[in-house]
mmCIF file of C-alpha atoms in Angstrom:
data_model
loop_
_atom_site.group_PDB
_atom_site.id
_atom_site.type_symbol
_atom_site.label_atom_id
_atom_site.label_comp_id
_atom_site.label_asym_id
_atom_site.label_seq_id
_atom_site.Cartn_x
_atom_site.Cartn_y
_atom_site.Cartn_z
ATOM 1 C CA MET A 1 0.000 0.000 0.000
ATOM 2 C CA ARG A 2 1.251 3.506 -0.802
ATOM 3 C CA ALA A 3 2.105 5.372 2.391
ATOM 4 C CA LEU A 4 -0.459 8.057 3.307
ATOM 5 C CA LYS A 5 0.855 11.504 4.249
ATOM 6 C CA VAL A 6 -1.368 11.843 7.291
ATOM 7 C CA ALA A 7 0.885 12.210 10.315
ATOM 8 C CA PRO A 8 0.085 15.928 11.008
ATOM 9 C CA ILE A 9 -3.654 15.414 11.526
ATOM 10 C CA PHE A 10 -3.145 12.406 13.733
ATOM 11 C CA LEU A 11 -0.892 14.422 16.038
ATOM 12 C CA ALA A 12 -3.903 16.471 17.163
ATOM 13 C CA LEU A 13 -5.928 13.435 18.219
ATOM 14 C CA VAL A 14 -3.913 12.194 21.219
ATOM 15 C CA ALA A 15 -5.621 12.467 24.622
ATOM 16 C CA GLY A 16 -5.789 10.374 27.805
ATOM 17 C CA GLY A 17 -6.660 10.150 31.514
ATOM 18 C CA ALA A 18 -6.747 7.832 34.512
ATOM 19 C CA LEU A 19 -8.434 7.357 37.882
ATOM 20 C CA CYS A 20 -6.982 6.404 41.229
ATOM 21 C CA ALA A 21 -8.223 5.141 44.588
ATOM 22 C CA PRO A 22 -7.296 6.058 48.201
ATOM 23 C CA ALA A 23 -5.325 3.830 50.574
ATOM 24 C CA GLY A 24 -6.710 1.844 53.540
ATOM 25 C CA ALA A 25 -7.263 3.048 57.119
ATOM 26 C CA HIS A 26 -4.218 1.364 58.724
ATOM 27 C CA ALA A 27 -1.696 3.023 56.407
ATOM 28 C CA GLN A 28 -1.394 6.166 58.565
ATOM 29 C CA ALA A 29 1.980 5.347 60.129
ATOM 30 C CA THR A 30 3.649 4.384 56.862
ATOM 31 C CA LYS A 31 1.480 6.409 54.545
ATOM 32 C CA PRO A 32 3.318 7.033 51.247
ATOM 33 C CA LYS A 33 3.577 10.418 49.647
ATOM 34 C CA PRO A 34 0.333 11.374 47.818
ATOM 35 C CA GLY A 35 2.052 11.402 44.429
ATOM 36 C CA ALA A 36 3.536 7.920 44.872
ATOM 37 C CA GLN A 37 0.250 6.522 46.182
ATOM 38 C CA GLN A 38 -1.672 7.937 43.251
ATOM 39 C CA ALA A 39 0.797 6.615 40.684
ATOM 40 C CA SER A 40 0.699 3.079 42.095
ATOM 41 C CA ALA A 41 -3.107 3.002 42.034
ATOM 42 C CA GLN A 42 -3.531 4.180 38.464
ATOM 43 C CA PRO A 43 -4.728 1.789 35.774
ATOM 44 C CA LYS A 44 -1.834 1.291 33.369
ATOM 45 C CA LEU A 45 -1.589 0.765 29.655
ATOM 46 C CA PHE A 46 -0.036 -2.542 28.705
ATOM 47 C CA ASP A 47 3.675 -2.641 27.975
ATOM 48 C CA PRO A 48 4.330 -3.637 24.330
ATOM 49 C CA ASN A 49 7.694 -5.044 25.422
ATOM 50 C CA ASP A 50 5.924 -7.459 27.788
ATOM 51 C CA THR A 51 3.282 -8.534 25.276
ATOM 52 C CA ILE A 52 2.643 -11.572 23.095
ATOM 53 C CA ILE A 53 -0.231 -11.922 20.611
ATOM 54 C CA LEU A 54 -2.097 -15.244 20.522
ATOM 55 C CA LEU A 55 -4.276 -15.859 17.452
ATOM 56 C CA LEU A 56 -6.462 -18.856 18.171
ATOM 57 C CA ASP A 57 -8.291 -20.992 15.619
ATOM 58 C CA HIS A 58 -8.829 -18.399 12.890
ATOM 59 C CA GLN A 59 -9.822 -21.296 10.652
ATOM 60 C CA THR A 60 -11.684 -20.868 7.399
ATOM 61 C CA GLY A 61 -14.223 -23.576 8.194
ATOM 62 C CA LEU A 62 -15.148 -21.914 11.477
ATOM 63 C CA PHE A 63 -15.421 -18.572 9.677
ATOM 64 C CA GLN A 64 -18.515 -19.888 7.930
ATOM 65 C CA THR A 65 -20.329 -20.126 11.267
ATOM 66 C CA VAL A 66 -19.542 -16.601 12.470
ATOM 67 C CA LYS A 67 -22.621 -14.360 12.703
ATOM 68 C CA ASP A 68 -21.736 -11.564 15.152
ATOM 69 C CA ILE A 69 -19.243 -9.758 12.888
ATOM 70 C CA THR A 70 -18.825 -9.610 9.132
ATOM 71 C CA LEU A 71 -16.227 -11.934 7.689
ATOM 72 C CA GLN A 72 -14.464 -8.996 6.029
ATOM 73 C CA GLU A 73 -14.104 -7.149 9.353
ATOM 74 C CA LEU A 74 -12.924 -10.281 11.132
ATOM 75 C CA ARG A 75 -10.234 -11.060 8.571
ATOM 76 C CA THR A 76 -9.136 -7.431 8.241
ATOM 77 C CA ASN A 77 -8.774 -6.912 11.988
ATOM 78 C CA THR A 78 -6.914 -10.184 12.427
ATOM 79 C CA ALA A 79 -4.575 -9.269 9.564
ATOM 80 C CA VAL A 80 -3.953 -5.866 11.161
ATOM 81 C CA LEU A 81 -2.895 -7.575 14.396
ATOM 82 C CA ALA A 82 -0.432 -9.683 12.404
ATOM 83 C CA LYS A 83 0.938 -6.572 10.662
ATOM 84 C CA LEU A 84 1.176 -4.743 13.977
ATOM 85 C CA ALA A 85 3.149 -7.605 15.480
ATOM 86 C CA THR A 86 5.656 -7.445 12.639
ATOM 87 C CA LEU A 87 5.905 -3.660 12.808
ATOM 88 C CA ALA A 88 6.348 -3.548 16.591
ATOM 89 C CA LYS A 89 8.356 -6.793 16.821
ATOM 90 C CA ILE A 90 5.780 -8.430 19.104
ATOM 91 C CA PRO A 91 5.888 -12.251 19.091
ATOM 92 C CA VAL A 92 2.869 -14.083 17.693
ATOM 93 C CA VAL A 93 1.665 -17.625 18.363
ATOM 94 C CA THR A 94 -1.023 -19.229 16.217
ATOM 95 C CA THR A 95 -2.780 -22.525 16.732
ATOM 96 C CA ALA A 96 -5.518 -24.746 15.340
ATOM 97 C CA SER A 97 -7.215 -27.727 16.938
ATOM 98 C CA GLU A 98 -7.255 -29.806 13.749
ATOM 99 C CA PRO A 99 -6.543 -27.939 10.484
ATOM 100 C CA ASN A 100 -7.217 -31.054 8.395
ATOM 101 C CA GLY A 101 -10.751 -31.430 9.769
ATOM 102 C CA PRO A 102 -13.996 -29.562 9.023
ATOM 103 C CA ASN A 103 -12.838 -26.472 10.940
ATOM 104 C CA GLY A 104 -10.432 -25.885 8.070
ATOM 105 C CA PRO A 105 -6.941 -24.384 7.784
ATOM 106 C CA LEU A 106 -5.813 -21.106 9.310
ATOM 107 C CA MET A 107 -6.435 -17.994 7.244
ATOM 108 C CA PRO A 108 -3.195 -17.622 5.268
ATOM 109 C CA GLU A 109 -2.857 -13.866 5.803
ATOM 110 C CA ILE A 110 -1.632 -14.310 9.383
ATOM 111 C CA HIS A 111 1.618 -16.084 8.566
ATOM 112 C CA GLN A 112 2.083 -14.084 5.369
ATOM 113 C CA LEU A 113 1.969 -10.824 7.330
ATOM 114 C CA ALA A 114 3.714 -12.145 10.446
ATOM 115 C CA PRO A 115 6.299 -14.549 9.000
ATOM 116 C CA ALA A 116 8.045 -14.858 12.368
ATOM 117 C CA ALA A 117 4.881 -16.218 14.020
ATOM 118 C CA THR A 118 5.100 -19.618 15.713
ATOM 119 C CA TYR A 119 2.439 -22.180 14.843
ATOM 120 C CA VAL A 120 1.482 -24.835 17.403
ATOM 121 C CA GLY A 121 -0.723 -27.651 16.170
ATOM 122 C CA ARG A 122 -2.988 -29.213 18.782
ATOM 123 C CA LYS A 123 -4.034 -32.822 19.185
ATOM 124 C CA GLY A 124 -7.750 -32.262 19.554
ATOM 125 C CA GLU A 125 -7.705 -30.099 22.708
ATOM 126 C CA ILE A 126 -10.541 -27.576 22.513
ATOM 127 C CA SER A 127 -8.714 -25.095 24.726
ATOM 128 C CA ALA A 128 -5.235 -24.180 23.502
ATOM 129 C CA TRP A 129 -4.162 -23.878 27.149
ATOM 130 C CA TYR A 130 -4.668 -27.637 27.568
ATOM 131 C CA ASN A 131 -1.971 -28.230 24.963
ATOM 132 C CA PRO A 132 1.412 -28.412 26.744
ATOM 133 C CA ASP A 133 3.351 -27.365 23.629
ATOM 134 C CA PHE A 134 1.273 -24.205 23.273
ATOM 135 C CA VAL A 135 1.710 -23.225 26.922
ATOM 136 C CA LYS A 136 5.426 -24.001 26.689
ATOM 137 C CA VAL A 137 5.848 -21.583 23.772
ATOM 138 C CA VAL A 138 3.950 -18.832 25.610
ATOM 139 C CA ARG A 139 5.999 -19.300 28.778
ATOM 140 C CA ALA A 140 9.266 -19.417 26.853
ATOM 141 C CA SER A 141 8.545 -15.945 25.464
ATOM 142 C CA GLY A 142 8.886 -14.505 28.951
ATOM 143 C CA LYS A 143 5.905 -12.215 28.294
ATOM 144 C CA LYS A 144 3.249 -11.782 30.968
ATOM 145 C CA THR A 145 0.689 -9.814 28.936
ATOM 146 C CA LEU A 146 -1.369 -11.906 26.532
ATOM 147 C CA ILE A 147 -3.428 -10.372 23.744
ATOM 148 C CA MET A 148 -5.853 -13.010 22.486
ATOM 149 C CA ALA A 149 -8.254 -13.227 19.565
ATOM 150 C CA GLY A 150 -9.935 -16.220 17.996
ATOM 151 C CA VAL A 151 -12.916 -18.118 16.669
ATOM 152 C CA TRP A 152 -15.172 -18.897 18.485
ATOM 153 C CA THR A 153 -14.956 -16.131 21.084
ATOM 154 C CA SER A 154 -16.986 -18.037 23.685
ATOM 155 C CA VAL A 155 -14.788 -21.145 23.452
ATOM 156 C CA CYS A 156 -11.437 -20.688 21.711
ATOM 157 C CA VAL A 157 -10.802 -17.322 23.359
ATOM 158 C CA VAL A 158 -12.660 -17.624 26.670
ATOM 159 C CA PHE A 159 -11.270 -21.015 27.734
ATOM 160 C CA PRO A 160 -7.532 -20.235 27.401
ATOM 161 C CA ALA A 161 -8.112 -16.666 28.603
ATOM 162 C CA LEU A 162 -9.629 -17.912 31.858
ATOM 163 C CA GLN A 163 -6.882 -20.490 32.311
ATOM 164 C CA ALA A 164 -4.075 -18.044 31.556
ATOM 165 C CA LYS A 165 -5.608 -15.496 33.926
ATOM 166 C CA ALA A 166 -5.673 -18.131 36.662
ATOM 167 C CA ASP A 167 -1.992 -18.819 35.969
ATOM 168 C CA GLY A 168 -1.115 -15.192 36.667
ATOM 169 C CA TYR A 169 -1.087 -13.642 33.204
ATOM 170 C CA THR A 170 -2.686 -10.314 32.297
ATOM 171 C CA VAL A 171 -5.090 -11.092 29.472
ATOM 172 C CA TYR A 172 -6.672 -8.841 26.850
ATOM 173 C CA ALA A 173 -9.321 -10.178 24.460
ATOM 174 C CA VAL A 174 -9.610 -8.468 21.058
ATOM 175 C CA ILE A 175 -13.337 -8.688 20.470
ATOM 176 C CA ASP A 176 -13.450 -7.427 16.871
ATOM 177 C CA ALA A 177 -10.709 -9.826 15.770
ATOM 178 C CA SER A 178 -12.789 -12.693 17.162
ATOM 179 C CA GLY A 179 -16.107 -14.155 16.073
ATOM 180 C CA ASP A 180 -18.931 -16.316 17.351
ATOM 181 C CA MET A 181 -22.083 -18.094 16.242
ATOM 182 C CA SER A 182 -24.420 -15.333 17.399
ATOM 183 C CA GLN A 183 -24.494 -11.938 19.042
ATOM 184 C CA MET A 184 -25.877 -13.640 22.146
ATOM 185 C CA ALA A 185 -22.909 -16.018 22.312
ATOM 186 C CA SER A 186 -20.494 -13.140 21.851
ATOM 187 C CA GLN A 187 -22.133 -11.067 24.593
ATOM 188 C CA ALA A 188 -22.169 -13.998 27.006
ATOM 189 C CA ALA A 189 -18.461 -14.534 26.337
ATOM 190 C CA LEU A 190 -17.746 -10.853 26.917
ATOM 191 C CA ASP A 191 -19.659 -10.896 30.217
ATOM 192 C CA ARG A 192 -17.873 -14.019 31.412
ATOM 193 C CA MET A 193 -14.431 -12.641 30.610
ATOM 194 C CA THR A 194 -14.974 -9.244 32.206
ATOM 195 C CA GLN A 195 -16.283 -10.883 35.386
ATOM 196 C CA ALA A 196 -13.016 -12.844 35.530
ATOM 197 C CA GLY A 197 -10.849 -9.746 35.106
ATOM 198 C CA ILE A 198 -9.993 -10.231 31.433
ATOM 199 C CA VAL A 199 -9.855 -6.898 29.580
ATOM 200 C CA PRO A 200 -11.977 -6.587 26.409
ATOM 201 C CA VAL A 201 -10.435 -4.370 23.715
ATOM 202 C CA THR A 202 -10.743 -3.682 20.001
ATOM 203 C CA THR A 203 -8.142 -3.725 17.267
ATOM 204 C CA ASN A 204 -8.035 0.062 17.359
ATOM 205 C CA VAL A 205 -7.137 0.020 21.058
ATOM 206 C CA VAL A 206 -4.353 -2.531 20.582
ATOM 207 C CA VAL A 207 -2.755 -0.603 17.713
ATOM 208 C CA THR A 208 -2.984 2.707 19.568
ATOM 209 C CA GLU A 209 -1.707 1.301 22.840
ATOM 210 C CA VAL A 210 1.324 -0.183 21.103
ATOM 211 C CA GLN A 211 1.994 2.977 19.107
ATOM 212 C CA ARG A 212 1.614 5.510 21.982
ATOM 213 C CA THR A 213 2.815 8.543 19.998
ATOM 214 C CA TRP A 214 2.888 10.008 16.504
ATOM 215 C CA ALA A 215 6.328 11.445 17.226
ATOM 216 C CA ARG A 216 8.093 8.324 15.997
ATOM 217 C CA PRO A 217 9.873 7.532 12.731
ATOM 218 C CA ASP A 218 7.442 4.758 11.743
ATOM 219 C CA ALA A 219 4.298 6.861 12.333
ATOM 220 C CA LEU A 220 3.135 6.606 8.722
ATOM 221 C CA GLN A 221 3.174 2.809 8.946
ATOM 222 C CA TYR A 222 0.778 3.050 11.866
ATOM 223 C CA ALA A 223 -1.370 5.435 9.833
ATOM 224 C CA GLU A 224 -1.629 2.744 7.165
ATOM 225 C CA LEU A 225 -2.909 0.295 9.793
ATOM 226 C CA TYR A 226 -5.660 2.714 10.825
ATOM 227 C CA SER A 227 -6.658 3.099 7.201
ATOM 228 C CA GLU A 228 -7.171 -0.644 6.899
ATOM 229 C CA PHE A 229 -9.499 -1.271 9.830
ATOM 230 C CA ALA A 230 -11.208 2.149 9.771
ATOM 231 C CA PRO A 231 -12.173 2.813 6.127
ATOM 232 C CA HIS A 232 -14.438 5.722 7.092
ATOM 233 C CA TYR A 233 -11.515 7.396 8.801
ATOM 234 C CA ARG A 234 -9.410 6.789 5.734
ATOM 235 C CA ALA A 235 -12.044 8.702 3.759
ATOM 236 C CA ALA A 236 -11.736 11.579 6.234
ATOM 237 C CA ILE A 237 -7.952 11.574 5.784
ATOM 238 C CA GLU A 238 -8.283 11.656 2.003
ATOM 239 C CA SER A 239 -10.798 14.505 2.173
ATOM 240 C CA TYR A 240 -8.464 16.454 4.427
ATOM 241 C CA GLN A 241 -5.539 15.895 2.076
ATOM 242 C CA ARG A 242 -7.653 17.066 -0.861
ATOM 243 C CA ALA A 243 -8.637 20.225 1.006
ATOM 244 C CA GLN A 244 -5.017 20.947 1.917
ATOM 245 C CA GLU A 245 -3.956 20.534 -1.702
ATOM 246 C CA ALA A 246 -6.657 22.978 -2.745
ATOM 247 C CA ALA A 247 -5.654 25.442 -0.023
ATOM 248 C CA ARG A 248 -2.007 25.408 -1.078
ATOM 249 C CA GLY A 249 -3.027 26.273 -4.617
ATOM 250 C CA ALA A 250 -5.407 29.067 -3.605
ATOM 251 C CA ALA A 251 -2.934 31.929 -4.105
ATOM 252 C CA GLY A 252 -4.169 32.400 -7.668
ATOM 253 C CA ALA A 253 -7.643 32.428 -9.103
ATOM 254 C CA THR A 254 -7.783 28.637 -9.336
ATOM 255 C CA ALA A 255 -6.843 26.074 -6.705
ATOM 256 C CA ALA A 256 -5.537 22.564 -7.331
ATOM 257 C CA GLY A 257 -7.825 20.297 -9.333
ATOM 258 C CA GLY A 258 -9.939 23.101 -10.688
ATOM 259 C CA SER A 259 -11.403 24.216 -7.342
ATOM 260 C CA THR A 260 -12.211 27.913 -7.351
ATOM 261 C CA ALA A 261 -10.870 30.392 -4.806
ATOM 262 C CA VAL A 262 -12.106 33.899 -3.968
ATOM 263 C CA LYS A 263 -10.969 36.514 -1.451
ATOM 264 C CA LEU A 264 -13.570 37.564 1.082
ATOM 265 C CA GLU A 265 -12.726 40.283 3.641
ATOM 266 C CA GLY A 266 -9.037 39.363 3.602
ATOM 267 C CA GLN A 267 -9.726 35.620 3.732
ATOM 268 C CA VAL A 268 -9.397 33.054 0.967
ATOM 269 C CA VAL A 269 -12.474 30.870 0.531
ATOM 270 C CA VAL A 270 -11.968 27.696 -1.494
ATOM 271 C CA GLU A 271 -14.660 25.479 -2.954
ATOM 272 C CA VAL A 272 -13.750 21.782 -2.873
ATOM 273 C CA GLU A 273 -16.353 19.401 -4.245
ATOM 274 C CA GLY A 274 -19.244 21.523 -3.030
ATOM 275 C CA LEU A 275 -17.684 22.423 0.351
ATOM 276 C CA PHE A 276 -16.467 25.936 1.086
ATOM 277 C CA LEU A 277 -13.332 26.205 3.214
ATOM 278 C CA ILE A 278 -11.701 29.265 4.788
ATOM 279 C CA VAL A 279 -7.957 29.154 4.169
ATOM 280 C CA ASP A 280 -5.335 30.708 6.417
ATOM 281 C CA PRO A 281 -3.061 32.427 3.860
ATOM 282 C CA HIS A 282 -0.027 32.072 6.129
ATOM 283 C CA THR A 283 -0.260 28.403 7.183
ATOM 284 C CA GLY A 284 -2.528 26.906 4.524
ATOM 285 C CA ASN A 285 -4.747 25.383 7.252
ATOM 286 C CA THR A 286 -8.459 25.229 6.524
ATOM 287 C CA ILE A 287 -11.730 25.313 8.393
ATOM 288 C CA LEU A 288 -15.221 24.679 7.065
ATOM 289 C CA HIS A 289 -16.955 27.880 5.972
ATOM 290 C CA PRO A 290 -20.206 28.403 7.938
#
């Protein structure tokens, strides 16, 4: 894919916050400083350096039973996780219960996009966590944060997520890179996981939490990932780029692409595909004309 020149508009979209809780009653004698207490109680983002991505049973036969998400969204989001892993050098483990059976082979995009991924074939175990080879690979990575996605959500994700959580891992479940037989099954799985302390997330959250900042040399590669799983946002980016091109050409009577420009009370107003934009003559930035 051709790299999109979108980094400047993404830089304005970063925001965040956190909550904290007070200490107990018997901490008076050894009460820590307020700043230290607050920092220790804050919810934290996961550490990409302590993370491994587990893609469970994304098998083409099972895909035909998924009803809670479109097949295109499921495959796209799963592929984005594989691309993210390669970009951020996060290890990936894939698995299938029986790829030669009716559940079918793994979707090929995963290993094409994450060629360093490790595949662990199972011997009929429904939960990947019951397979000693799979658990051995996860433990050997040294990572304590597991990001899981799979088909079905209520079985292939929930079972190993619960078991890994019980074994002391921090577990995130990527809901929109997983699929189930019905919306009811998906919701029941989500409820069960959250009650057990497993964190539900979306592909967007995982990409953003790994990226953290647009002030990085590979920012445009992250922008390409957003364009894949958020096509409506890609349209917004393209519209913005088109407006900027028109604004930069507004010094004369005609802007780029044949868009017309007129001066109104010291301002340049540009028409772009039926929209009228006020152009700052110094910076080239635009706002929508009221």
